[in-house]
XYZ file of C-alpha atoms in Angstrom:
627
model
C -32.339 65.310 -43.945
C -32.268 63.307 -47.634
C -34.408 60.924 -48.935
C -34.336 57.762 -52.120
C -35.417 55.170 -52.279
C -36.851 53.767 -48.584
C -34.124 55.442 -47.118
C -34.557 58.716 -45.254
C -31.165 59.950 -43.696
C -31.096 61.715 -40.163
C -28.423 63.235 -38.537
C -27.649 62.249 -34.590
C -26.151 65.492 -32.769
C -22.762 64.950 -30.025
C -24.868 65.919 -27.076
C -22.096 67.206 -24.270
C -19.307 66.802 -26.497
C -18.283 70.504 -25.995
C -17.899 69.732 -21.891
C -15.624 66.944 -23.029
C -11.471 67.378 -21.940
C -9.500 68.277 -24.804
C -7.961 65.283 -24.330
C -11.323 62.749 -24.537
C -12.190 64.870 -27.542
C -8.399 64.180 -29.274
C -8.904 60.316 -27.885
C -12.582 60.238 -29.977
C -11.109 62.101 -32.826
C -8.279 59.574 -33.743
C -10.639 56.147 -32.812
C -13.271 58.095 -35.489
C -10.336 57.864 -37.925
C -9.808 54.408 -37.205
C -13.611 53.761 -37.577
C -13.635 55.621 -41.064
C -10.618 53.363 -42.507
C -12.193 50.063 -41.941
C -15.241 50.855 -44.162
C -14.306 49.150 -47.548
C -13.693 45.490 -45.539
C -17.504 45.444 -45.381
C -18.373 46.193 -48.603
C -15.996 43.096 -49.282
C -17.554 40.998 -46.959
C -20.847 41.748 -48.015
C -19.963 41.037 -51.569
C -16.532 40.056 -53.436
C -18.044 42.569 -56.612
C -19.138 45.252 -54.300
C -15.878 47.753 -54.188
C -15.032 47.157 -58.182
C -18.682 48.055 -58.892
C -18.712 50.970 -56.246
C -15.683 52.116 -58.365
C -17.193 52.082 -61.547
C -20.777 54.039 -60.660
C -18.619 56.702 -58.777
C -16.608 56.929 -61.596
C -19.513 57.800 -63.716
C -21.086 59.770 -61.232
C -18.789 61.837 -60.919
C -18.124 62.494 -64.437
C -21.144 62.335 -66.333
C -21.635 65.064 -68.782
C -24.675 64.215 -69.931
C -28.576 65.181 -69.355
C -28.676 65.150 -65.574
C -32.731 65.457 -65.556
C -32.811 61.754 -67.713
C -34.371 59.611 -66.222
C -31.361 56.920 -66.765
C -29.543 58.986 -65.051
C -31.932 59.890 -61.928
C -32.265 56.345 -61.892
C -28.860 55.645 -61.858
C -28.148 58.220 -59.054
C -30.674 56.512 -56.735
C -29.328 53.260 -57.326
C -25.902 54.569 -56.358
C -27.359 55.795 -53.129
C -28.760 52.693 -52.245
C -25.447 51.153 -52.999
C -23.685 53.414 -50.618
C -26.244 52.953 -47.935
C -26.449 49.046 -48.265
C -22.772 48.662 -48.205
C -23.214 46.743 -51.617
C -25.422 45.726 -54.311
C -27.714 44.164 -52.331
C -30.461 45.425 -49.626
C -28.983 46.540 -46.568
C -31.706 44.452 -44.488
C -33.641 41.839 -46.862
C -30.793 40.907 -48.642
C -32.383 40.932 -51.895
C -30.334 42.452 -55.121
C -31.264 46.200 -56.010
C -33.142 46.225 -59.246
C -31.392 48.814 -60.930
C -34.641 51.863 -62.232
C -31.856 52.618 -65.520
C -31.359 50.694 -68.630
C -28.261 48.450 -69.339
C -27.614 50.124 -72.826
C -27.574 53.770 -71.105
C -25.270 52.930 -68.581
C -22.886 50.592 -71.411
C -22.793 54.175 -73.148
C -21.104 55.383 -69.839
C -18.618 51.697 -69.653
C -18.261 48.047 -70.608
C -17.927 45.703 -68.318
C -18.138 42.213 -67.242
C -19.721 43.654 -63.749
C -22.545 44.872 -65.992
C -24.100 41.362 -65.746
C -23.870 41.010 -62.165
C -25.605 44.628 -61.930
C -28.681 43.452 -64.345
C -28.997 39.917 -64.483
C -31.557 39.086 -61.358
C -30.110 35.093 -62.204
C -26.698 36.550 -60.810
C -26.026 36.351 -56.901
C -29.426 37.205 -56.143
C -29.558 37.301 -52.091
C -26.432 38.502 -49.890
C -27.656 35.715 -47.324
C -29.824 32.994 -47.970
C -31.241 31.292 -45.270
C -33.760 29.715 -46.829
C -34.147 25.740 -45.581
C -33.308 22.931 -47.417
C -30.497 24.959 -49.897
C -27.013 25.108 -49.647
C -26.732 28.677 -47.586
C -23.224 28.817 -48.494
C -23.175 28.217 -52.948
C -26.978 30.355 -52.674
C -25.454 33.531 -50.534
C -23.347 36.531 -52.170
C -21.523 37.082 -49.144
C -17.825 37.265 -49.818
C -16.803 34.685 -46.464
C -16.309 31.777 -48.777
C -14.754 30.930 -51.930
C -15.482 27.815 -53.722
C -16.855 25.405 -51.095
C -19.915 23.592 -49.578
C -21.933 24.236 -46.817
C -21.468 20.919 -45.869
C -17.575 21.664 -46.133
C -17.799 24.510 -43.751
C -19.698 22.893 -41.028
C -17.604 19.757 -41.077
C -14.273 22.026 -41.143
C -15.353 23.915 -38.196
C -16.980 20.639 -36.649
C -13.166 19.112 -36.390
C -11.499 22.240 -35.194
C -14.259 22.493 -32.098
C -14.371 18.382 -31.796
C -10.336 18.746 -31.488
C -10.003 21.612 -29.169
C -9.106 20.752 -25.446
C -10.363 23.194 -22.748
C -13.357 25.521 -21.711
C -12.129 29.082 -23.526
C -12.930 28.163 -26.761
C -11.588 30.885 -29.346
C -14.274 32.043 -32.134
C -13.262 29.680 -34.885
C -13.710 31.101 -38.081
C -14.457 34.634 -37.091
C -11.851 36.747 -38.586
C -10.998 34.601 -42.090
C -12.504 33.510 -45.432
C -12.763 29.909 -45.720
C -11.933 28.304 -48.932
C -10.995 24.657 -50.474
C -7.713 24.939 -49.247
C -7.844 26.450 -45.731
C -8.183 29.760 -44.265
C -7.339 33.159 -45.355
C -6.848 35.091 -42.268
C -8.308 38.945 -42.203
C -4.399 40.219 -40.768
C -1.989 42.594 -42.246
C 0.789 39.922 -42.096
C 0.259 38.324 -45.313
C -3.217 38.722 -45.028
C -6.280 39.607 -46.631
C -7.901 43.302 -45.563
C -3.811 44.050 -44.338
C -4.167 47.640 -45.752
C -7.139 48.359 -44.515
C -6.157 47.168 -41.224
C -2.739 48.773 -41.033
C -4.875 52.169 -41.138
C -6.977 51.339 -38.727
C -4.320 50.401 -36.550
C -2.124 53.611 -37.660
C -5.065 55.572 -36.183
C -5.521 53.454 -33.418
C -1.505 54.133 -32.555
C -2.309 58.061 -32.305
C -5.139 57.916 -30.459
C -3.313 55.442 -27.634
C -1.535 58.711 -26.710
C -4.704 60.347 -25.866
C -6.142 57.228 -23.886
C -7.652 58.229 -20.372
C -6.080 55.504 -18.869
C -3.589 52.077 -18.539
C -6.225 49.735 -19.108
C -7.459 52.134 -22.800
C -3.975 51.783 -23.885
C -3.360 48.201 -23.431
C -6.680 47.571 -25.241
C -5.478 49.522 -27.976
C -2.810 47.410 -27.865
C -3.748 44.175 -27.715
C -6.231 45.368 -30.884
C -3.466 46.370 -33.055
C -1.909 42.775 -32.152
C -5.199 41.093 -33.103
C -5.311 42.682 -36.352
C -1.290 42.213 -36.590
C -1.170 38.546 -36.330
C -5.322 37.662 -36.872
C -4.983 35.343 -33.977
C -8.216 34.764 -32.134
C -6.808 34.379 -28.466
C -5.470 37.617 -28.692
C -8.832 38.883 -29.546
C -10.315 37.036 -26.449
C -7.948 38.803 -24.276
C -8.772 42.036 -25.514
C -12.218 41.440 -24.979
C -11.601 40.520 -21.333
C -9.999 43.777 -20.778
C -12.447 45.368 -22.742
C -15.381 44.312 -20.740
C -13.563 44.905 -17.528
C -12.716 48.556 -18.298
C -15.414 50.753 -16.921
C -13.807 54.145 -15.825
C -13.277 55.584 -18.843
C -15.907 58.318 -20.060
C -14.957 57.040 -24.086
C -15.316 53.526 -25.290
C -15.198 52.395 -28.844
C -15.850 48.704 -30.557
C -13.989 48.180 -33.400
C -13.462 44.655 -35.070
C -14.706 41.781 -36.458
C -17.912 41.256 -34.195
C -21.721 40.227 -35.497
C -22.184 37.057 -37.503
C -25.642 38.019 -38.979
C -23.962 38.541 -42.230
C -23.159 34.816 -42.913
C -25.637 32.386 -43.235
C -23.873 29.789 -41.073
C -22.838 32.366 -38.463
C -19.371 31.755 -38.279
C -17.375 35.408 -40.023
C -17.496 38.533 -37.937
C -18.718 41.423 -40.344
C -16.459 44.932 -39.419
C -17.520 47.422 -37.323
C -16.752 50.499 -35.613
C -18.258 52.977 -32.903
C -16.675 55.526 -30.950
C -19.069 56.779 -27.973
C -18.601 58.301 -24.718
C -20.920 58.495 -21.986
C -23.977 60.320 -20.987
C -24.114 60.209 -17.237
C -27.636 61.703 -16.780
C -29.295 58.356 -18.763
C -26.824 56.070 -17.728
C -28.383 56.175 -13.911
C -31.212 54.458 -14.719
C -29.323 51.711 -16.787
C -26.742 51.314 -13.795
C -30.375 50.378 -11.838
C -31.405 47.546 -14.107
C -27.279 46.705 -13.610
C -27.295 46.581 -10.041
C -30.021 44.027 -10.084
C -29.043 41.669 -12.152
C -29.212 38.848 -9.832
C -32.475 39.245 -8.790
C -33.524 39.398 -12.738
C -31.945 36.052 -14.007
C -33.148 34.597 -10.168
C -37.371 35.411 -10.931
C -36.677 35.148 -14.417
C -39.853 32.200 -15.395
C -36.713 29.741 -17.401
C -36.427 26.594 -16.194
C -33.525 27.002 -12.731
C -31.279 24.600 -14.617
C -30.954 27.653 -17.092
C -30.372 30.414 -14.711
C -26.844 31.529 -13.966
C -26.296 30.719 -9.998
C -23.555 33.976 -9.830
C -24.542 36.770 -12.617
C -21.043 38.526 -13.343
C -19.714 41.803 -14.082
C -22.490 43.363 -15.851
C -22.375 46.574 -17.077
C -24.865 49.173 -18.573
C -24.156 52.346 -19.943
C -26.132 55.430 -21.938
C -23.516 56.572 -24.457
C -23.410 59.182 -27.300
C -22.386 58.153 -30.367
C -19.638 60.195 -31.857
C -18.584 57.789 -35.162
C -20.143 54.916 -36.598
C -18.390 52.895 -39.092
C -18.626 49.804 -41.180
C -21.836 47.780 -39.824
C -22.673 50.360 -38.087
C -23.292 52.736 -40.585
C -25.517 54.243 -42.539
C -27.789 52.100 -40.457
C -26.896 51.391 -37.149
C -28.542 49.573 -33.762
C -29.666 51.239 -30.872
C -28.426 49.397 -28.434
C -25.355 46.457 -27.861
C -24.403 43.776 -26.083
C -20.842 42.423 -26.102
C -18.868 40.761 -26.104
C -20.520 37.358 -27.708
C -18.202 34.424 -26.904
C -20.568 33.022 -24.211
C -17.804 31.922 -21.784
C -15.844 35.530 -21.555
C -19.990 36.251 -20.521
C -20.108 33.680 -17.830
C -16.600 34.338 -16.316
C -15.669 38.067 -17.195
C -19.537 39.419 -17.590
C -20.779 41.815 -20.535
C -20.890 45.409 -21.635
C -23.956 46.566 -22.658
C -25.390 50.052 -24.185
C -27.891 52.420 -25.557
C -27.377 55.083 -27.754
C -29.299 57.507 -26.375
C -28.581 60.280 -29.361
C -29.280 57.828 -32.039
C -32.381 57.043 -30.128
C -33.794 60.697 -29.989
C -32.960 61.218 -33.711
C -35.360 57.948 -34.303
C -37.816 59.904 -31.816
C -37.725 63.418 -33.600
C -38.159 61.617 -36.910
C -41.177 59.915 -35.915
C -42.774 62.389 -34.437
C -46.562 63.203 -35.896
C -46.019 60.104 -37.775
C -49.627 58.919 -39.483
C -48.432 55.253 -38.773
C -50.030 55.529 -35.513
C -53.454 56.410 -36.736
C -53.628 54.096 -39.700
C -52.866 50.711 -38.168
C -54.651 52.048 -34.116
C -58.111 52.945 -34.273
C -58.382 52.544 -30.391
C -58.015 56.222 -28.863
C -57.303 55.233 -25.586
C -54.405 53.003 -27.135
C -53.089 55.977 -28.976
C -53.004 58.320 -25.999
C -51.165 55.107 -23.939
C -48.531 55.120 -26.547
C -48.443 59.080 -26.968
C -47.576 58.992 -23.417
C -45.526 55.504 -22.744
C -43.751 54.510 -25.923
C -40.734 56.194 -25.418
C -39.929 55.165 -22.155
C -40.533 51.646 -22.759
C -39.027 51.464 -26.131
C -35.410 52.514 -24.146
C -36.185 50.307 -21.168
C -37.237 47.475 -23.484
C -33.763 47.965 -24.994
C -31.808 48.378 -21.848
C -33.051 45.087 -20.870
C -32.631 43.321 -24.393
C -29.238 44.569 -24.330
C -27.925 44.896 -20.764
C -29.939 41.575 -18.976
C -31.239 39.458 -22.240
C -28.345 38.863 -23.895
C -26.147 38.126 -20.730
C -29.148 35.506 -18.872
C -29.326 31.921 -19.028
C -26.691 29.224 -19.746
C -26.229 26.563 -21.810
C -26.148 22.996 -20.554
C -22.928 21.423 -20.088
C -21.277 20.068 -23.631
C -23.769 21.906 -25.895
C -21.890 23.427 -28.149
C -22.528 27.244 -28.617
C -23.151 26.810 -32.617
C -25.465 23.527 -31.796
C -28.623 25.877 -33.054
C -26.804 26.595 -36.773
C -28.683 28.993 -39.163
C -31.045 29.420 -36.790
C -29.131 30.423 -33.663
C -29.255 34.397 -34.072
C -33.270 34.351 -34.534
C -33.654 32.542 -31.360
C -31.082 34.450 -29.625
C -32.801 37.886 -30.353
C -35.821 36.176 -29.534
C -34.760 35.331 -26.194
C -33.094 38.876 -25.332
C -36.928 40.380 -26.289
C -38.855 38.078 -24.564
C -36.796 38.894 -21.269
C -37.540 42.748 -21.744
C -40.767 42.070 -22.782
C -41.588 40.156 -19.449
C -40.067 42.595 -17.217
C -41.490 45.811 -18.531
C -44.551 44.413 -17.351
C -42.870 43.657 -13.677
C -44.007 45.666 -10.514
C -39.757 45.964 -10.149
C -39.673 48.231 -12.582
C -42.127 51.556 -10.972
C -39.925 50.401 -7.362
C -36.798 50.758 -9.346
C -38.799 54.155 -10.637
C -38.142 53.139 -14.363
C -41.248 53.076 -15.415
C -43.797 55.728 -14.068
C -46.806 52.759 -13.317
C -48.189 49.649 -14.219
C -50.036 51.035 -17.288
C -47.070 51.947 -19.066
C -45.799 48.626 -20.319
C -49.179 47.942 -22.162
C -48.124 50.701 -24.855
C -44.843 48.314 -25.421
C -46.924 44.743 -25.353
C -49.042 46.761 -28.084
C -46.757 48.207 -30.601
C -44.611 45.337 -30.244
C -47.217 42.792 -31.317
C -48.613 45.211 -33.357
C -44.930 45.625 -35.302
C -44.532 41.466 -35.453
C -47.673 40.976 -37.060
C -48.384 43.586 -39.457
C -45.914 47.306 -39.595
C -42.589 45.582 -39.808
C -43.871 43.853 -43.017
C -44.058 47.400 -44.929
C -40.156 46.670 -45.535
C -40.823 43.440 -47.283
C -41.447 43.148 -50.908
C -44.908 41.644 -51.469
C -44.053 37.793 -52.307
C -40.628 38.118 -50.262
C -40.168 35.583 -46.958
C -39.034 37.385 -43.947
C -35.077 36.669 -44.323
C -33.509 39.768 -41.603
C -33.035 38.085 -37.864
C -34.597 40.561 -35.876
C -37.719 40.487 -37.863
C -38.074 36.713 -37.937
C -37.425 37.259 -34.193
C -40.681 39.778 -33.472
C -42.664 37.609 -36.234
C -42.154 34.093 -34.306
C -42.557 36.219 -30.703
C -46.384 38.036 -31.854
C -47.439 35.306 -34.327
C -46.835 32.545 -31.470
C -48.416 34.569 -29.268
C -51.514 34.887 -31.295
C -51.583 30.616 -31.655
C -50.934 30.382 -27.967
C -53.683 32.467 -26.912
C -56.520 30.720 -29.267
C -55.208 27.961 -27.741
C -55.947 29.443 -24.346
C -59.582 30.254 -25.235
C -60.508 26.547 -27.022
C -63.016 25.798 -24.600
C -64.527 29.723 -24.778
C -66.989 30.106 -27.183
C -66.290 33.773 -27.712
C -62.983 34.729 -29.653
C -62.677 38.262 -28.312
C -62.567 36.049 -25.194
C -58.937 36.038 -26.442
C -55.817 37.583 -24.638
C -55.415 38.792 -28.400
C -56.741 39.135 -31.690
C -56.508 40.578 -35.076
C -59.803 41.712 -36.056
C -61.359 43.724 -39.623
C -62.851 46.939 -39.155
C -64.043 48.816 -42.459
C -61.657 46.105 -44.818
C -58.799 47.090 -42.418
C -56.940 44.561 -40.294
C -56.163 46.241 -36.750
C -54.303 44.116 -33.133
C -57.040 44.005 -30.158
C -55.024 42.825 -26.835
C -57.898 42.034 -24.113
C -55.687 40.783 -21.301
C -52.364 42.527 -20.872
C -51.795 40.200 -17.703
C -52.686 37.102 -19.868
C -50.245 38.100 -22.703
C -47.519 38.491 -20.145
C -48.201 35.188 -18.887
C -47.881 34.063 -22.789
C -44.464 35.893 -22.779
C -42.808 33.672 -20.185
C -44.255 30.756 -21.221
C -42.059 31.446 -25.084
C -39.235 32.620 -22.659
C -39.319 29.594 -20.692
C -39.217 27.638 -24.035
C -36.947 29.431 -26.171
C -34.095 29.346 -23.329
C -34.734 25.426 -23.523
C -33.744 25.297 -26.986
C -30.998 27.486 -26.697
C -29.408 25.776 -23.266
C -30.362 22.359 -24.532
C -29.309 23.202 -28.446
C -32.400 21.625 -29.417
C -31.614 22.734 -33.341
C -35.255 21.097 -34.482
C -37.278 22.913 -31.789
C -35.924 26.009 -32.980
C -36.590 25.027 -37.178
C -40.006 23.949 -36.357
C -40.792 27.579 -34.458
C -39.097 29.622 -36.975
C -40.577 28.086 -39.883
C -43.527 27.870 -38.891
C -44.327 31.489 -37.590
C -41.004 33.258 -38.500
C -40.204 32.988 -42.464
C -43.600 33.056 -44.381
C -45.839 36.079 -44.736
C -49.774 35.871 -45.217
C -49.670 37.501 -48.560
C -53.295 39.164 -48.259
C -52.960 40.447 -45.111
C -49.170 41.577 -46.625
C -51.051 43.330 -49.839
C -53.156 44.876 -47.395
C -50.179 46.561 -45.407
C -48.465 47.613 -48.158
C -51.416 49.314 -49.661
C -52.155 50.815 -46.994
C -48.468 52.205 -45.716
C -48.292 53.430 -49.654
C -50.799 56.203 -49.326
C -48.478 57.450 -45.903
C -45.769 58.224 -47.997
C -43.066 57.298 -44.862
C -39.545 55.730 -45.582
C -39.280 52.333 -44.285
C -35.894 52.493 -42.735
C -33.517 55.420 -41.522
C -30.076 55.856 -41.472
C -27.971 58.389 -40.165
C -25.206 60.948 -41.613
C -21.786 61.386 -39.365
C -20.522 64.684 -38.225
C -17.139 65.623 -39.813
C -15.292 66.132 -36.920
C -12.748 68.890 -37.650
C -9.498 70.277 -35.600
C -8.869 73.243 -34.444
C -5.023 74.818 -34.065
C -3.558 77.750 -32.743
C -0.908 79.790 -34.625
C 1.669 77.140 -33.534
C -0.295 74.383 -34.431
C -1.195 73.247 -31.448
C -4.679 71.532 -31.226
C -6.876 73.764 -29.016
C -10.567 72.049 -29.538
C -12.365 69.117 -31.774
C -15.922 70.362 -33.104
C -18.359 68.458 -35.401
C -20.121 69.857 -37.847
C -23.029 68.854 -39.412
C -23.221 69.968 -42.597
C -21.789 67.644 -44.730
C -24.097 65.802 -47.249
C -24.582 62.022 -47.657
C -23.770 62.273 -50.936
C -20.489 64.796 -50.066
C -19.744 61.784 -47.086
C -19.525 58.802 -49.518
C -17.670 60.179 -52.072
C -15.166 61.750 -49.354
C -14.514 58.358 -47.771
C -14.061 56.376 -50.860
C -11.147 59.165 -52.019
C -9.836 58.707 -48.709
């Protein structure tokens, strides 16, 4: 729909929302509300600047009366977009500070400020999260968790509250609060920090209890508004025990304090919201891979002290997005697993979904692509993945999400944050090495999800292919990979290429290789010659990175990551880039919401709910901040 920057915004469409009751589409309306009102928390968390400098841009923005065809000021208007769409000053997946394409003195014309020098001077909070080893994360990081304290601090503060805590449901220490030299500031409206944010969330949340399907929807809604009453964490585990248990609803929503990619440590939840509700045609295949849990985490290739000897109350669902908010939005995942405490998992089981609508947006959008062409020069490859990609890209995901995520257990007494920094790397790691090795199972043309046993090689390919060269067109040449899930596909397909020259020592041939990156006309292009052999690679990191995480071996996990994870090769990266430049594509996507509107009879009475889709990004943004 709009592009800047290496942003191009699509819109996802509320497939079946017009067969919806009245009463579902009343239910989604007021939980969109409540996913709209939490959206300035995350430009807090994500920066303690971010809202003050939001202000000030809008202001001018808004008002300028000036030359509107300057190139100050076109500069200035992207740099406000990216601001919107990163959720703050700084890049909404590498972290890095926006370099503003407008000069200081133009925009002190417009207003002083002492916010100016945060804005210009690269010196100044230069990476949201640093995770880079050997530095303080916590003093190098421009996430707004922490005020005035150590790294060191942190993990010793946290360290005595787990050390002192008596009992196996261990509450998510740290999750909801900022953390500073003298204690915790709770995220609660009593007394709290966020507190008027959260009382409209939970003002929302109140109106749409009335239009709850069911008992079980209410008292969620009500143990949420307690949770963000009071801040205390065991209310939030009981919530997400009911949560995960209620499954006959057609609408579901998340809406809290959840991921912990946003601090370096991996402690704070960042806010988000999503209201969805089900589509019931996709959803049958997900309930397959559901049904058969068991029989997944029993031939799974980990180690059996690592396998879960009962799988529990796993659930997989299709949905429809109808609202995404906070982390969620502009850019949002296609698929989740929740909730994350990993002993709600063990004893209560998980949720998991896949957004199919936000998944056929993706689809349309990439459609006649020339990525394809310019990093495949093997036809028969191309008409594999013409035919295969999209199937496997969703089953891939079901599996990450609805299997990966809830497999494997940790060893008795390792503690869940034993892997630090690096835990959320090796976790995403492990939830795509589990897809990745069953897409390539016979189980999954007798379950009918795939069509035959060639279709997984299209995944194997354009996954490895993605790890080792595409993903890198999002990086800034001389950048290190900083975003989780790409140091997760870059330590899964640059291991893979070590283990299979390790495979082939003895051969004297390379192409001899299960894999291998090869130069054709000063182009770099991924060869795989044994599909069977690179599965066979795939369990062997599965087997091992489910070690590390059941065992906590933190320094197994540092070694991988740092060695094939963080760095980039910078030729091969100049190459890449050069190459993607010519395509003229936008790197990443993000996604416009529907304004969902009422409709009243003469009496007032509500007599439908319909989206529309016509609002702008730019007409969104400035909306929500008035609001």
């Amino acid at each position: 729909m709009e592009r800047f920057a290496d942003i191009q915004l699509l819109r996802y469409k509320l497939t079946g929302f017009e067969n919806l009751s009245l009463q579902q589409k009343q239910y989604i309306y007021h939980l969109s509300k409540a996913t709209e009102a939490g959206r300035d928390i995350l430009f807090d968390q994500n920066g303690e600047h971010n809202l003050a400098i939001r202000n000030l841009l809008e202001s001018v923005y808004t008002n300028y009366q000036g030359d509107k065809e300057d190139a100050n000021f076109k500069g200035f208007e992207v740099y406000l977009h990216r601001v919107w769409f990163a959720n703050g000053i700084h890049h909404h997946y590498g972290c890095e500070k926006f370099v503003p394409e407008f000069s200081r003195e133009w925009l002190e014309k417009q207003f002083s400020s002492p916010l100016l020098d945060i804005i210009f001077n690269p010196e100044v909070l230069p990476k949201r999260v640093n995770k880079a080893e050997g530095e303080d994360l916590i003093k190098t990081s421009a996430c707004n968790y922490y005020q005035n304290i150590s790294q060191e601090e942190v993990e010793a503060f946290y360290g005595k509250m787990k050390s002192e805590f008596k009992g196996k449901e261990m509450p998510s220490f740290g999750l909801n609060s900022t953390l500073t030299a003298d204690g915790e500031q709770f995220w609660r409206i009593n007394n709290g920090k966020y507190s008027k944010e959260l009382a409209a969330i939970c003002q929302h949340l109140s109106a749409a209890r009335e239009f709850a399907e069911n008992d079980k929807q209410k008292k969620l809604i009500d143990l949420l508004i307690s949770y963000y009453t009071t801040g205390d964490l065991k209310t939030f585990d009981e919530y997400s025990k009911i949560w995960v248990t209620e499954k006959e609803g057609e609408v579901d929503f998340i809406n809290g304090f959840i991921e912990v990619y946003g601090d370096p440590l991996g402690y704070k939840g960042s806010w988000e919201g999503l209201v969805e509700y089900v589509d019931h045609e996709a959803t049958k295949k997900t309930c397959l891979i559901a049904e058969n849990a068991q029989w997944f985490e029993d031939h799974s290739p980990v180690d059996s002290r690592f396998k879960k000897k009962e799988v529990k109350g796993v659930s997989a669902r299709v949905i429809c997005a109808a609202m995404l908010g906070g982390d969620e939005y502009p850019s949002t995942a296609i698929g989740i697993n929740l909730p994350n405490a990993d002993w709600i998992r063990e004893q209560y089981g998980s949720k998991s979904i896949t957004i199919s609508n936000i998944i056929a947006a993706y689809n349309g959008a990439a459609k006649g692509s020339p990525m394809k062409r310019e990093f495949t020069c093997d036809e028969e490859m191309i008409a594999l993945i013409d035919k295969y990609a999209d199937q496997c890209d969703s089953l891939h995901t079901d599996l990450h999400e609805c299997l990966g995520h809830g497999s494997g257990q940790l060893l008795p007494g390792v503690a869940t944050d034993a892997l630090k920094n690096y835990f959320s790397t090796i976790e995403e790691a492990r939830a795509d090495l589990f897809g990745l090795y069953y897409c390539a199972d016979e189980k999954m043309v007798e379950l009918g999800l795939l069509p035959d046993m060639e279709a997984y090689k299209s995944m194997y390919y354009t996954y490895l292919l993605n790890g080792l060269l595409t993903q890198t067109v999002r990086i800034k040449l001389g950048s290190d990979i900083e975003e989780d899930h790409m140091r997760n596909r870059a330590l899964i397909a640059w291991w893979a290429l070590d283990l299979a020259k390790e495979a082939i020592a003895t051969v004297p041939e390379p192409s001899a290789s299960a894999i291998v990156l090869y130069t054709q006309d000063g182009r770099t292009y991924l060869r795989v010659n044994d599909f069977p052999a690179l599965r066979s690679i795939f369990a062997y990191q599965l087997a091992e990175i489910q070690r590390i995480k059941s065992e906590g071996d933190y320094e197994a996990a540092k070694a991988l990551i740092e060695k094939y994870a963080v760095k980039i090769n910078q030729d091969l990266h100049k190459e890449v880039l050069t190459r993607y430049e010519k395509l003229n594509i936008a790197p990443y996507k993000g996604f416009i919401n529907p304004v969902l509107n009422l409709v009243t009879d003469a009496e007032g009475n509500v007599t439908d709910v319909i989206p529309d889709y016509t609002e702008t990004f730019e007409d969104q943004m400035l909306r929500y901040s008035s609001n």
